[in-house]
XYZ file of C-alpha atoms in Angstrom:
392
model
C 138.409 83.557 97.093
C 139.151 83.662 100.822
C 136.009 83.762 102.978
C 135.933 86.756 105.305
C 133.765 87.063 108.438
C 131.584 90.163 108.644
C 129.099 91.223 111.327
C 126.037 93.242 110.325
C 123.374 94.769 112.564
C 119.679 95.053 111.831
C 116.343 95.910 113.362
C 113.531 93.309 113.143
C 111.701 94.822 110.189
C 110.634 93.529 106.789
C 113.007 95.958 105.098
C 115.987 94.184 106.670
C 115.288 91.511 104.053
C 118.297 92.246 101.778
C 120.740 91.489 104.614
C 118.866 88.379 105.703
C 118.414 87.018 102.183
C 122.059 87.742 101.337
C 123.063 85.495 104.216
C 120.450 82.759 103.973
C 120.412 82.262 100.186
C 124.153 82.358 99.626
C 124.640 85.737 97.930
C 127.156 86.717 100.615
C 128.915 83.389 100.294
C 129.237 83.969 96.524
C 131.202 87.103 97.380
C 133.422 85.306 99.894
C 131.670 86.683 102.972
C 130.509 84.794 106.056
C 127.831 87.085 107.496
C 126.809 87.149 111.130
C 123.582 89.111 111.682
C 122.877 90.759 115.029
C 119.393 92.008 115.924
C 119.304 95.259 117.902
C 116.656 96.339 120.437
C 116.573 99.981 119.270
C 117.907 102.277 116.582
C 120.133 104.105 119.049
C 121.752 100.803 120.052
C 122.309 99.872 116.411
C 123.798 103.286 115.608
C 126.138 103.096 118.595
C 127.296 99.555 117.783
C 128.261 100.698 114.300
C 129.927 103.902 115.506
C 131.989 102.008 118.090
C 133.163 99.400 115.580
C 131.321 96.502 117.239
C 129.809 95.677 113.836
C 131.056 96.440 110.333
C 127.792 97.475 108.646
C 124.132 98.006 109.418
C 120.603 98.184 108.121
C 120.085 101.855 108.985
C 117.480 104.612 108.885
C 118.450 106.821 105.943
C 118.464 110.075 107.997
C 120.896 108.719 110.634
C 124.088 109.147 108.551
C 122.802 112.608 107.582
C 122.165 113.578 111.210
C 125.694 112.538 112.124
C 127.152 114.576 109.265
C 125.204 117.595 110.561
C 126.400 117.124 114.134
C 122.996 116.091 115.484
C 122.421 113.443 118.123
C 125.727 113.616 119.953
C 127.589 111.075 117.779
C 130.455 112.397 115.668
C 131.473 109.249 113.787
C 131.021 109.702 110.041
C 128.789 107.138 108.337
C 128.484 106.473 104.609
C 125.283 105.282 102.933
C 126.664 102.788 100.407
C 123.296 101.987 98.849
C 119.591 102.287 99.537
C 118.259 99.038 100.981
C 114.574 99.787 100.572
C 112.092 102.310 99.276
C 108.997 103.062 101.398
C 107.650 100.404 103.764
C 106.146 102.545 106.548
C 102.540 102.854 107.674
C 100.744 105.453 109.762
C 98.307 104.032 112.274
C 95.834 105.532 114.721
C 94.257 104.292 117.927
C 90.793 102.789 117.871
C 89.537 105.769 119.890
C 90.884 108.226 117.315
C 89.468 106.121 114.466
C 86.048 106.191 116.158
C 86.318 109.963 116.543
C 87.137 110.446 112.859
C 84.357 108.044 111.891
C 81.787 109.911 113.996
C 82.789 113.155 112.276
C 82.512 111.527 108.844
C 86.239 112.132 108.319
C 87.651 108.645 107.673
C 89.695 109.205 104.481
C 90.574 106.828 101.686
C 93.652 104.837 102.703
C 95.811 106.254 99.913
C 94.708 109.913 100.227
C 97.339 111.799 102.249
C 95.638 115.171 101.684
C 92.318 113.980 103.090
C 93.988 112.181 105.997
C 96.010 115.254 106.935
C 92.958 117.486 106.707
C 90.978 115.106 108.922
C 93.620 115.235 111.635
C 93.925 119.021 111.333
C 90.179 119.404 111.932
C 90.516 117.700 115.308
C 92.232 120.846 116.613
C 93.957 119.009 119.436
C 97.532 117.935 120.149
C 98.460 114.466 118.905
C 100.816 112.069 120.660
C 102.641 110.296 117.838
C 105.156 107.478 118.129
C 108.165 107.208 115.818
C 111.035 104.714 116.053
C 113.787 107.358 116.209
C 114.066 111.174 116.069
C 116.335 110.980 113.001
C 114.200 108.831 110.719
C 112.151 108.961 107.558
C 109.166 108.369 109.837
C 109.792 111.695 111.581
C 110.597 113.570 108.364
C 107.499 112.323 106.551
C 105.237 113.090 109.506
C 106.521 116.629 109.942
C 106.387 117.309 106.194
C 102.880 115.864 105.793
C 101.248 117.426 108.834
C 102.835 120.852 108.373
C 101.657 120.896 104.746
C 98.208 119.843 106.017
C 97.912 122.972 108.149
C 99.073 121.787 111.578
C 101.532 123.810 113.594
C 103.718 120.802 114.237
C 105.649 122.479 117.067
C 102.423 122.907 119.044
C 100.195 120.148 117.680
C 102.605 117.193 117.902
C 103.995 115.385 120.905
C 106.466 113.069 119.152
C 107.665 110.125 121.226
C 110.454 107.659 120.456
C 109.311 104.031 120.640
C 111.248 101.034 119.224
C 109.329 99.366 116.358
C 108.535 96.075 118.157
C 106.937 98.059 121.028
C 104.749 100.288 118.840
C 101.703 97.987 118.850
C 101.707 97.884 122.657
C 102.147 101.663 122.871
C 99.040 102.417 120.855
C 96.855 99.697 122.356
C 97.745 100.896 125.875
C 96.885 104.521 125.048
C 100.446 105.796 125.333
C 100.139 107.380 121.867
C 97.264 108.397 119.599
C 99.076 107.542 116.364
C 102.335 106.183 115.016
C 104.496 105.917 111.945
C 106.385 102.620 111.856
C 107.888 100.113 109.457
C 106.221 96.811 108.727
C 105.349 94.339 110.124
C 104.605 96.335 113.275
C 101.692 98.284 111.813
C 100.100 95.040 110.667
C 100.753 93.516 114.093
C 98.755 96.385 115.613
C 95.802 95.574 113.363
C 96.168 91.847 113.991
C 96.044 92.425 117.752
C 93.037 94.738 117.440
C 94.916 97.650 118.974
C 94.555 100.189 116.160
C 93.737 101.029 112.565
C 96.034 101.874 109.663
C 95.340 105.352 108.303
C 97.896 105.786 105.539
C 100.965 104.168 103.956
C 104.105 106.270 103.973
C 104.207 105.920 100.177
C 101.109 108.149 99.999
C 103.206 111.047 101.352
C 106.283 110.482 99.188
C 106.038 107.812 96.538
C 109.772 107.021 96.468
C 111.178 107.692 99.920
C 114.616 106.157 100.674
C 113.702 104.373 103.887
C 116.764 102.327 104.877
C 120.374 102.379 103.721
C 123.370 100.075 103.983
C 125.535 102.079 106.375
C 129.199 101.701 107.283
C 131.769 103.883 108.972
C 133.427 106.193 106.462
C 136.907 105.202 107.609
C 136.037 101.501 107.204
C 134.805 101.976 103.625
C 138.003 103.894 102.862
C 140.355 101.347 104.407
C 138.526 98.206 103.202
C 137.555 98.831 99.558
C 137.600 95.141 98.601
C 135.299 94.051 101.444
C 133.082 97.074 100.829
C 132.610 96.001 97.230
C 131.898 92.391 98.185
C 129.266 93.483 100.703
C 127.594 95.872 98.268
C 127.423 93.199 95.567
C 125.949 90.591 97.925
C 123.244 92.982 99.143
C 122.470 94.142 95.589
C 122.005 90.533 94.436
C 119.663 89.901 97.356
C 117.598 92.963 96.421
C 117.364 91.751 92.828
C 116.101 88.381 94.072
C 113.532 90.084 96.313
C 112.263 92.048 93.308
C 110.602 88.879 91.964
C 106.990 88.513 93.199
C 107.174 84.734 93.047
C 109.906 84.857 95.700
C 107.802 86.728 98.272
C 106.418 83.616 99.975
C 109.909 82.196 100.450
C 111.236 85.535 101.688
C 108.343 85.893 104.142
C 108.992 82.425 105.525
C 112.690 83.155 106.094
C 111.969 86.549 107.664
C 109.496 84.913 110.047
C 112.220 82.825 111.727
C 112.687 83.643 115.449
C 116.191 85.032 114.980
C 114.864 87.612 112.524
C 111.299 88.984 112.892
C 109.615 86.196 114.815
C 106.152 86.908 113.370
C 104.025 84.831 111.039
C 104.989 84.608 107.375
C 101.422 85.596 106.420
C 101.780 88.962 108.167
C 105.280 89.540 106.802
C 104.139 88.852 103.247
C 101.556 91.658 103.422
C 104.280 94.288 103.183
C 106.151 92.425 100.438
C 103.003 92.129 98.300
C 101.505 95.506 99.246
C 98.224 93.821 100.214
C 97.538 95.269 103.659
C 94.793 94.540 106.146
C 94.014 97.983 107.540
C 91.505 97.346 110.319
C 90.243 94.559 112.537
C 86.987 94.372 110.559
C 88.901 92.868 107.648
C 89.117 95.887 105.335
C 92.103 95.528 103.017
C 93.830 97.639 100.380
C 96.584 97.149 97.837
C 99.345 99.745 98.087
C 101.365 100.384 94.907
C 105.078 100.749 95.735
C 104.417 99.732 99.333
C 108.020 98.537 99.576
C 110.676 98.105 96.912
C 114.161 96.645 97.056
C 115.332 96.946 93.451
C 113.080 98.226 90.625
C 113.562 101.669 89.112
C 117.094 102.100 90.500
C 115.621 101.770 93.994
C 119.020 100.898 95.464
C 120.877 103.830 93.907
C 121.915 106.379 96.571
C 120.751 109.583 94.888
C 122.599 112.575 96.288
C 119.398 114.581 95.889
C 117.668 112.228 98.341
C 120.374 112.943 100.888
C 120.065 116.668 100.173
C 116.284 116.552 100.760
C 116.806 114.870 104.136
C 119.496 117.392 105.054
C 117.346 120.375 104.065
C 114.369 119.039 106.034
C 116.503 118.453 109.120
C 118.032 121.906 108.806
C 114.581 123.490 108.767
C 113.552 121.547 111.897
C 116.740 122.079 113.883
C 117.602 125.650 112.864
C 120.608 124.920 110.645
C 121.664 126.497 107.359
C 119.690 124.658 104.687
C 122.149 125.004 101.810
C 125.147 123.891 103.887
C 123.190 121.025 105.397
C 121.995 119.814 102.005
C 125.578 119.798 100.708
C 126.880 117.846 103.702
C 123.989 115.402 103.476
C 124.459 114.783 99.753
C 128.073 113.760 100.386
C 126.886 110.959 102.701
C 125.070 109.165 99.848
C 127.984 107.423 98.123
C 126.868 107.164 94.514
C 130.564 107.082 93.565
C 131.124 103.806 95.416
C 127.874 102.425 94.021
C 129.090 103.112 90.469
C 132.527 101.649 91.156
C 131.422 98.407 92.772
C 128.074 97.660 91.119
C 128.628 98.913 87.590
C 130.491 95.718 86.594
C 127.477 93.661 87.736
C 125.200 95.466 85.306
C 123.412 97.587 87.896
C 121.386 100.487 86.507
C 123.626 103.549 86.784
C 121.785 106.821 86.154
C 123.763 109.263 84.058
C 123.494 111.825 86.877
C 123.734 111.298 90.619
C 121.025 113.779 91.540
C 117.608 114.665 90.210
C 114.558 116.764 90.942
C 112.821 114.903 93.769
C 109.053 114.730 93.404
C 108.955 115.573 89.692
C 107.758 112.218 88.320
C 104.060 111.365 88.328
C 104.360 108.450 85.867
C 107.014 105.839 85.037
C 109.650 107.782 83.109
C 112.639 106.816 80.977
C 115.949 108.134 82.224
C 119.397 108.024 80.687
C 121.993 105.667 82.146
C 125.677 105.142 81.547
C 124.771 102.334 79.154
C 121.237 103.013 77.920
C 117.967 103.817 79.668
C 116.071 102.747 82.752
C 112.510 103.324 83.921
C 112.188 105.449 87.035
C 108.977 105.045 88.993
C 106.717 107.857 90.236
C 108.283 109.854 93.060
C 105.703 112.562 93.761
C 105.138 114.234 97.101
C 101.476 114.281 98.111
C 101.266 118.092 97.862
C 102.908 118.323 94.438
C 106.074 120.024 95.672
C 109.350 119.466 93.802
C 112.719 119.583 95.555
C 115.618 121.003 93.549
C 118.934 120.034 95.196
C 120.535 123.102 93.597
C 118.034 125.299 95.496
C 117.546 123.542 98.822
C 116.525 126.724 100.612
C 113.208 126.770 98.745
């Protein structure tokens, strides 16, 4: 097999692990690919590099391809989400001043209780300055969903500011923002530096949120089907490897290298294990499904996930919800996933969409060849999203 060079972009986050592991442990080489990985300083830079053809693929926020399909953000290039790279992985943090205020009011919630945390913030009755890494991100969608359902008028109560992940710890410690939603390890870095407290994991809002996707230009996937398949297989193998708990220490060590995250392996491993330190006083909690790269068909690009993102964006930006959900669903390429990963034995659900938020326990689901176990995917408020009725 002829080895082909391929350049992929990523942001320095733990959930870039499938790309990094695919390169460093030889899964890309097995598929005849010589990967070059480029770190980006911001999500807008990474999006633009991919759109302009400076890189072939990217570790990408799942809402970015949806936003582009909906004509949001000024970029018209069509992206495809070939697979989901990671489920969950975000944390919500607050400044020490805000934590002290909640503590004085007796309102510090349990770390996994999104209802109590939302209610505590709503009782403050003051605008909140919140940092997110990008306007079109799962961070933004989860925050708006959670706080609106908690009784805040998000248009009036939120001052949402865009801050690249590596700068989030400095932003909250300097008082630029009162709170943030960011991917690991940057929440843990905030705690490590004493600049803030973790309030909630993103998984407490939606237990199975598609956080990052493997994104490529639509025209590239169409014109390069062989390379597309090789790339998808290499990344899928890396996710399968990452699914093994006994590999977390090795993964954390590799991710800690300066060319990738450049933070200690001990901090990186917190997200992989789900064992988070949540304040400077040493309080820790285990977060089920903190971050997942493989189990429960985690990498399958459910069209209903895309539809949920599209419907949420439509509600925020004044677009038609049904049309937006349809356009967004088309971005999640379950057809390519079936074509290229089926021969490897990947779990292929019998359907490409489902009711999002309907599962409170591990549940058997039919596949093309048998059954698989889907993990819980509940929203914190018990809502269920039906992709056939996105306007609800």
